[in-house]
Short mmCIF file of C-alpha atoms in Angstrom, two decimals:
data_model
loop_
_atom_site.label_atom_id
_atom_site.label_comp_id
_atom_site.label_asym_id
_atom_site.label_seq_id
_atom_site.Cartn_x
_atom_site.Cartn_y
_atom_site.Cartn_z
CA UNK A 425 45.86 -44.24 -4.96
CA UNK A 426 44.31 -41.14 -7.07
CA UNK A 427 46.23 -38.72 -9.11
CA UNK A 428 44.84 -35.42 -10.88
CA UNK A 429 42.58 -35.64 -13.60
CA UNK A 430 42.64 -32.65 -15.11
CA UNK A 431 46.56 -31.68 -16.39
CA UNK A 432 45.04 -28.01 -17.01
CA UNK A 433 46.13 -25.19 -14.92
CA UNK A 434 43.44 -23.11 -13.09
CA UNK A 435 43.54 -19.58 -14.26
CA UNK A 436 45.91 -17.57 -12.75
CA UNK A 437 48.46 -20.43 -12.40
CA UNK A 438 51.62 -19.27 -13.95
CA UNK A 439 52.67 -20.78 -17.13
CA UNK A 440 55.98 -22.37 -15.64
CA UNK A 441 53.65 -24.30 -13.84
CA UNK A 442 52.53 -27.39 -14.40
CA UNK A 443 50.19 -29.85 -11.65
CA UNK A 444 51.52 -32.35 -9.54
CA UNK A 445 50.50 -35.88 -9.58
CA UNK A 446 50.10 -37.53 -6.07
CA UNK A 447 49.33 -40.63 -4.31
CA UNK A 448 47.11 -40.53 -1.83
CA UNK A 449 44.17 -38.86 -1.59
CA UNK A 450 45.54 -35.64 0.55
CA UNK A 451 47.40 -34.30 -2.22
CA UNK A 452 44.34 -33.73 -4.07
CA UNK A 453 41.88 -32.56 -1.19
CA UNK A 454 43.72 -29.27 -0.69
CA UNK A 455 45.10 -29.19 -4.55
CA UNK A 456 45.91 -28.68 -7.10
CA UNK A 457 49.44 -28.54 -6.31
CA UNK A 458 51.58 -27.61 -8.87
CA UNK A 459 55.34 -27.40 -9.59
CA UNK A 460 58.17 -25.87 -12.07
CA UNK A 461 61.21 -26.50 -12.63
CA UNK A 462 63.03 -23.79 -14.06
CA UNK A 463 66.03 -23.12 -16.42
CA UNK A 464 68.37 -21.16 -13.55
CA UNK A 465 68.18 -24.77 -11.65
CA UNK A 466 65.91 -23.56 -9.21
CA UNK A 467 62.08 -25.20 -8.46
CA UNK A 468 58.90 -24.43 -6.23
CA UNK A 469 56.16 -26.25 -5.74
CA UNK A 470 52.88 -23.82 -6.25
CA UNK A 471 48.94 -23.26 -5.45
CA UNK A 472 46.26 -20.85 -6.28
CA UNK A 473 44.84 -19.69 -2.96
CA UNK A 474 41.03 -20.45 -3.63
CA UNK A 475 37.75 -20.03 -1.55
CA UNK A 476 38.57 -24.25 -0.52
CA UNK A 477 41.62 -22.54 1.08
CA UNK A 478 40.39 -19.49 3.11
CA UNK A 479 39.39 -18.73 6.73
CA UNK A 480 36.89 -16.93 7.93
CA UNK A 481 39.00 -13.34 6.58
CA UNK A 482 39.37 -14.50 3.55
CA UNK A 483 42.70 -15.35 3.40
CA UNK A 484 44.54 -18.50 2.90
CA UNK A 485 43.88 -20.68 6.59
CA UNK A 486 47.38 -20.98 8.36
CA UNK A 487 46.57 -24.95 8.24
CA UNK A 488 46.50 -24.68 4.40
CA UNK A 489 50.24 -22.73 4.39
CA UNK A 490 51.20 -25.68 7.34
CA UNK A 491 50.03 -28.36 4.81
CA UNK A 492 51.35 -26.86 2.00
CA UNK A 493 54.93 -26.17 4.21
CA UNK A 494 55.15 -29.93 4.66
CA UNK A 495 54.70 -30.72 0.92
CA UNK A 496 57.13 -27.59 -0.10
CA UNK A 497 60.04 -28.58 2.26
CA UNK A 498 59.79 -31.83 2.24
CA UNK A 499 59.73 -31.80 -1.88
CA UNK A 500 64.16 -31.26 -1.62
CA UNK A 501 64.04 -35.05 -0.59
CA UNK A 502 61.54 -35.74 -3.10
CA UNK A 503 63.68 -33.62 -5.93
CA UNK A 504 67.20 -33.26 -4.94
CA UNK A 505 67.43 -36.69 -3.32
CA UNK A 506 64.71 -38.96 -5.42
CA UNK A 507 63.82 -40.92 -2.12
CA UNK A 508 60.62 -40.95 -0.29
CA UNK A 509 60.38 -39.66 3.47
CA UNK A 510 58.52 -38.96 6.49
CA UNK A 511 58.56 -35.86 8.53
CA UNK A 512 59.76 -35.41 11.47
CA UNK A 513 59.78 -32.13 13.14
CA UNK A 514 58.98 -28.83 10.94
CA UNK A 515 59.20 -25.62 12.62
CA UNK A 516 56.61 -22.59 10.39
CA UNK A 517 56.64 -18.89 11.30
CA UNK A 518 53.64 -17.33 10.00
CA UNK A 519 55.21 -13.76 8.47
CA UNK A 520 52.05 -12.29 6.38
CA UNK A 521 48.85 -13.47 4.99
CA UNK A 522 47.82 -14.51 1.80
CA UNK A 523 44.75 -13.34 -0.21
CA UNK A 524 42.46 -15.05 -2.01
CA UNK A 525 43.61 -15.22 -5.41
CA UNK A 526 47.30 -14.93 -5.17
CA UNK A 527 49.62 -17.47 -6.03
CA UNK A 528 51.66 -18.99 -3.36
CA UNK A 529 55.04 -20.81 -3.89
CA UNK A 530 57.30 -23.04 -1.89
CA UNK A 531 60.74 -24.64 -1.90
CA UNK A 532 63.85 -25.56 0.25
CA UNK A 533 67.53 -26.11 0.41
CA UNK A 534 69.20 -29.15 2.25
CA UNK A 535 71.05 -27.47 5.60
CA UNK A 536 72.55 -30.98 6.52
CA UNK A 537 72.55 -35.12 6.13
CA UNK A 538 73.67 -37.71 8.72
CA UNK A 539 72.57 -41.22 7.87
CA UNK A 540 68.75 -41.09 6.50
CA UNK A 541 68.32 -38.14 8.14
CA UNK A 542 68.33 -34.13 6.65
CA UNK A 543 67.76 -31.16 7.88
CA UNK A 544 66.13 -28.30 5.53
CA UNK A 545 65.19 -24.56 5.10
CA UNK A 546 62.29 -23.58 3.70
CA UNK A 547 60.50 -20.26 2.39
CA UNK A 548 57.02 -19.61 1.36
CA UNK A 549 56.61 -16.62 -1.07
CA UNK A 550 53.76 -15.52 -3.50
CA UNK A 551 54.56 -12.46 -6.18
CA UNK A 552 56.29 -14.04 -8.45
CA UNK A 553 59.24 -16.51 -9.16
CA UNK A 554 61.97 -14.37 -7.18
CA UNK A 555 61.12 -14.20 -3.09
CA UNK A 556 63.35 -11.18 -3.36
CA UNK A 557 62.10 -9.63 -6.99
CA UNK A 558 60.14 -6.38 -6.96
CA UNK A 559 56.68 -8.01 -5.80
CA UNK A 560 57.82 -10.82 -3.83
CA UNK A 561 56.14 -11.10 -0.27
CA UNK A 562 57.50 -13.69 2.45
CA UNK A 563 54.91 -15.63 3.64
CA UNK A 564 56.06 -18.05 5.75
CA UNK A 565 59.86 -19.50 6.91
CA UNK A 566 60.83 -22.86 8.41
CA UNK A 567 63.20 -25.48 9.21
CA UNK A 568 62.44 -29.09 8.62
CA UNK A 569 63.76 -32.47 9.80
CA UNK A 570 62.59 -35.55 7.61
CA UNK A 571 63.98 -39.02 7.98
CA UNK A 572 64.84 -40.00 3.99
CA UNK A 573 63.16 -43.60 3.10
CA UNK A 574 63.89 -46.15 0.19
CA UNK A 575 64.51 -44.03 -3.56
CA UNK A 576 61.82 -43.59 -5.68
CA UNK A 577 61.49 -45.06 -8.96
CA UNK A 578 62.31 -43.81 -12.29
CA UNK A 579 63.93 -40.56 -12.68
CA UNK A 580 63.67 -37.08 -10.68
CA UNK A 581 61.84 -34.97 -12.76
CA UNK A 582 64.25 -31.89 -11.42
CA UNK A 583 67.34 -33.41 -12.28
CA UNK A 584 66.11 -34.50 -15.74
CA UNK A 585 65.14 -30.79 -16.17
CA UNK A 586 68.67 -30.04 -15.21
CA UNK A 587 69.99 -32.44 -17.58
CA UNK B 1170 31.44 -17.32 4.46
CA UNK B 1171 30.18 -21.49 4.61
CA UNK B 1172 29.50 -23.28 7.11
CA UNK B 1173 29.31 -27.21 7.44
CA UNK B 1174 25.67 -28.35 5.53
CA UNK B 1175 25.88 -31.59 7.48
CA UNK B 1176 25.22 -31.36 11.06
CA UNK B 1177 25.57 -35.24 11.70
CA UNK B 1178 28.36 -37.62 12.41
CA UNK B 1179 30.39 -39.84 10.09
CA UNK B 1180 30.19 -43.59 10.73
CA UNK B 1181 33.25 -44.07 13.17
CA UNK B 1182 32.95 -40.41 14.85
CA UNK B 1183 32.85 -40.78 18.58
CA UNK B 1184 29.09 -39.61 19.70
CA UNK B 1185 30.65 -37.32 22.39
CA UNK B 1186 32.06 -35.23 19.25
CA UNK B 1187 29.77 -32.62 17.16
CA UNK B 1188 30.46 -30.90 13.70
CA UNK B 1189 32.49 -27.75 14.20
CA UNK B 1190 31.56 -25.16 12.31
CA UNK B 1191 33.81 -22.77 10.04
CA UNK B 1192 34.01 -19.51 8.56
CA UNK B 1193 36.06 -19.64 5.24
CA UNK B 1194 36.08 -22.70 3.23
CA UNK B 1195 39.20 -24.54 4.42
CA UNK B 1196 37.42 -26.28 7.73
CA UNK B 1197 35.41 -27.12 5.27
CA UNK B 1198 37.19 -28.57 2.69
CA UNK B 1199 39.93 -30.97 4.65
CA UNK B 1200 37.06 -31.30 7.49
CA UNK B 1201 34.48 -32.35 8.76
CA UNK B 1202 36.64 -31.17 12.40
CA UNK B 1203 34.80 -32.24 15.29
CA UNK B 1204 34.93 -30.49 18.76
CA UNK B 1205 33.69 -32.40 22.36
CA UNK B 1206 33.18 -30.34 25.80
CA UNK B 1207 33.31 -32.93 27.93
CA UNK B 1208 32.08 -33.25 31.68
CA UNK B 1209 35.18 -33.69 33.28
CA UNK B 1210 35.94 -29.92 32.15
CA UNK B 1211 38.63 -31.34 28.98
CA UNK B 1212 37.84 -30.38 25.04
CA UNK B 1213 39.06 -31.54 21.90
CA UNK B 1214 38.73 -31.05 18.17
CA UNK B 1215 38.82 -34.16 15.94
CA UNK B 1216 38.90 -35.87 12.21
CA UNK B 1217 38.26 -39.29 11.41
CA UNK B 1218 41.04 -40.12 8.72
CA UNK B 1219 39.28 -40.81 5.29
CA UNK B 1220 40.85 -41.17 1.88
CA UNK B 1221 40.93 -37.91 1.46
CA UNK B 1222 43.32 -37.12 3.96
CA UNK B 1223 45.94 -40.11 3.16
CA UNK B 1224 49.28 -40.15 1.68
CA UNK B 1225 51.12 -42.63 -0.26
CA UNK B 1226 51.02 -45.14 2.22
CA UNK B 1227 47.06 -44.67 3.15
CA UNK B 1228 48.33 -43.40 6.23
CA UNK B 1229 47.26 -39.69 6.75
CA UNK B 1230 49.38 -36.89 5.35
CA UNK B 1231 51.53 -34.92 7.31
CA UNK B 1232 50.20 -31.97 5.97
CA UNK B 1233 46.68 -32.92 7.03
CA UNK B 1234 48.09 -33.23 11.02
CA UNK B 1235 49.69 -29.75 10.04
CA UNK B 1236 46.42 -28.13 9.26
CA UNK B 1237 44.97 -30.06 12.41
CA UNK B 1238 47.54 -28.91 14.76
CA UNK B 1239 46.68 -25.23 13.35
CA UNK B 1240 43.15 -25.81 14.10
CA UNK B 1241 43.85 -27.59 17.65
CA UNK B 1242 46.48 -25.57 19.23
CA UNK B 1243 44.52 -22.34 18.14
CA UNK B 1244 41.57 -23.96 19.74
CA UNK B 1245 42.64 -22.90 22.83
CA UNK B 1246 42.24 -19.55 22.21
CA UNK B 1247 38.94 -19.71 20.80
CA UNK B 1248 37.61 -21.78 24.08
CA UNK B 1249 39.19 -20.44 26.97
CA UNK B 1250 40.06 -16.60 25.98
CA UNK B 1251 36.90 -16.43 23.67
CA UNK B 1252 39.08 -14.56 21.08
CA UNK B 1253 39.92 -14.74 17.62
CA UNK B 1254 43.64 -15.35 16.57
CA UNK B 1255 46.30 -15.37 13.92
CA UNK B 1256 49.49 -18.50 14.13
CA UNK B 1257 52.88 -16.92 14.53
CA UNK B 1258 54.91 -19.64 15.39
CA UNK B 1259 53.93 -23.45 15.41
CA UNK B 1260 56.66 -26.37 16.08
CA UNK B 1261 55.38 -30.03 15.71
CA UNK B 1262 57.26 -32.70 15.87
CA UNK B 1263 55.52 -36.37 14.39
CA UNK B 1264 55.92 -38.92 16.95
CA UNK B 1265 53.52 -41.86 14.91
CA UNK B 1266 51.36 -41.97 11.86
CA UNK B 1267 47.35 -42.01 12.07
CA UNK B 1268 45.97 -44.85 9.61
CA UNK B 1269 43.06 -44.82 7.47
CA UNK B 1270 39.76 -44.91 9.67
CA UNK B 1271 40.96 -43.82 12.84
CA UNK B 1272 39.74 -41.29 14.66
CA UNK B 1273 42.66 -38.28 15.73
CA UNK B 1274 41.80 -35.79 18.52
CA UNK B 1275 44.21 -32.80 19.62
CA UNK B 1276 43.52 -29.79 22.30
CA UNK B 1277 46.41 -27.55 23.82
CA UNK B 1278 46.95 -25.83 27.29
CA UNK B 1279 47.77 -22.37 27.73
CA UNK B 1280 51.55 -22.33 28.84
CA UNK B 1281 52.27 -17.99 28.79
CA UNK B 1282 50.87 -15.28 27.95
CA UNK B 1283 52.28 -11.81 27.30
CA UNK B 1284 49.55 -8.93 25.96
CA UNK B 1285 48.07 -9.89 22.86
CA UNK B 1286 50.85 -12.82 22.69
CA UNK B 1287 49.87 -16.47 23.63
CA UNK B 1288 52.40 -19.82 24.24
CA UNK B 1289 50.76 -23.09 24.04
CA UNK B 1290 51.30 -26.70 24.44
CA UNK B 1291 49.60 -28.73 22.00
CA UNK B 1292 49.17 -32.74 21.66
CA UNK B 1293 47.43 -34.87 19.09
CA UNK B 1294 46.68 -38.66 19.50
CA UNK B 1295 44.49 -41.76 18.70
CA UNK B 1296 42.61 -44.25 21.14
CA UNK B 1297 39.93 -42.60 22.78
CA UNK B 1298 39.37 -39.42 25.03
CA UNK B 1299 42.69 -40.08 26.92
CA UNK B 1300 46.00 -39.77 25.49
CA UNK B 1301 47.27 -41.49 28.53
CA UNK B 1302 44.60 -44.21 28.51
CA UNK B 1303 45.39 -48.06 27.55
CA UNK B 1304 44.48 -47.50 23.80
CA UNK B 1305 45.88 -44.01 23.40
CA UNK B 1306 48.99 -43.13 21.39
CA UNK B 1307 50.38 -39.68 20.47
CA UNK B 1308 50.63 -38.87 17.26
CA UNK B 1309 52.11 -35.41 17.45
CA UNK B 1310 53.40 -33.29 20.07
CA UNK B 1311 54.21 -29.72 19.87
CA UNK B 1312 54.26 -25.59 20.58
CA UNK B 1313 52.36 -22.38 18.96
CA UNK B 1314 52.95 -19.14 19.65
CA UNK B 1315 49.48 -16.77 18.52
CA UNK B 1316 48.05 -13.39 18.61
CA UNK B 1317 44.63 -13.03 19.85
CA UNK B 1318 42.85 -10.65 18.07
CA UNK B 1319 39.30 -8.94 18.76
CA UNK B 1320 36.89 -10.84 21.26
CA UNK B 1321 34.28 -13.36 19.52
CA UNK B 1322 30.53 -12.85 19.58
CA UNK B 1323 28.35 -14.99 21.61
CA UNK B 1324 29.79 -17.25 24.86
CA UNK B 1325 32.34 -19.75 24.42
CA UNK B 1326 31.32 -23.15 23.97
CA UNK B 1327 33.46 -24.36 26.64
CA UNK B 1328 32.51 -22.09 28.90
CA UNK B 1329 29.04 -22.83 28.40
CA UNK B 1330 29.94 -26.38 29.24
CA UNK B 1331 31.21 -25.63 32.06
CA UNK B 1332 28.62 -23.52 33.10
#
């Protein structure tokens, strides 16, 4: 059970931004992992692609944007539902690349619920807040089914930003 | 460019199983990976789950069997074809959780393959060199769709094995 040490944001983090806490140590191997949550309701969870993240053309390693997927889509349980959960199936198509150096962000919306189960969408972007802004690039798209465990304790940091 | 500094084992690391070596630091960074040619003509990559690569419940992360799956399914392209390759399209669907300290292998078979385009089938598990075998359970099951790229340098390690 670690968390991050260091609250600061690398450079070239967005302001918005601010790092994740985790447990477990995964979280922090391929971090930092940060996440806003922003005053239009919306929310991504974020990273910095760094030389820890690149393959051998010196972009970010598909494995990094498949670890990253899991922790993006699966974050609408974490957010919009404020229970834990395991994954079940996730589904990634790899649209472009990411450099070294770019900012990548991540988040989902809920397709569908029956029982403990849900069903999500997720998108993968870097260039800026808005996948569909000026600058924004696609990265990667998904689907993801996660089975919805007990709720998590205290209060979802998105809907206490939403007030 | 980095490659692994340390050429031996971990302490639970199956002595049929070397250190893989990577180009970009991601391998790297969520590794050591592993790789066995064995003499029955099978391969397989593999991690030993450390704290590193844990969740919440010190089981590993989803995300880190994401980033393996990337690095096993592709495999097969590296081994048999000899080629590099980029992920287009992975589905994985988590049939059991890996616990701290045990030691996950994957590989994939070629199922189609269309020009540049490549189908595989892809399998990860836990209990020794055969999923099927009394100790073995599947962690992860699943399909990638990749583009081979340019041919690598050298002869495949596989086929070397194989003579």
């Amino acid at each position: 059970m670690t968390q991050t040490d260091t609250p600061m944001n690398e450079e070239g983090v967005p302001e918005d931004f601010s790092p994740a806490t985790w447990r477990g140590g995964f979280g922090n191997q391929v971090g930092p992992i940060y996440q806003r949550f922003s005053d239009d309701g919306t929310w991504a969870r974020g990273f910095l692609v760094g030389e820890r993240h690149t393959n051998g053309f010196q972009n970010c390693h598909g494995g990094m944007l498949m670890a990253f997927a899991d922790m993006a889509f699966g974050s609408v349980v974490t957010y919009e539902k404020h229970r834990f959960w395991v994954t079940v199936r996730l589904v990634t198509d790899f649209v472009s690349s990411a450099a070294l150096g770019e900012f990548v962000q991540g988040n989902a919306s809920v397709t569908g619920e029956d029982g403990d189960f849900i069903t999500v969408r997720g998108h993968i972007w870097t260039g800026g807040n808005d996948p569909a802004g000026p600058d924004g690039r696609t990265l990667m798209t998904g689907t993801g089914l996660f089975k919805m465990l007990g709720e998590r304790p205290g209060e979802s940091p998105l809907l206490a930003a939403r007030g």
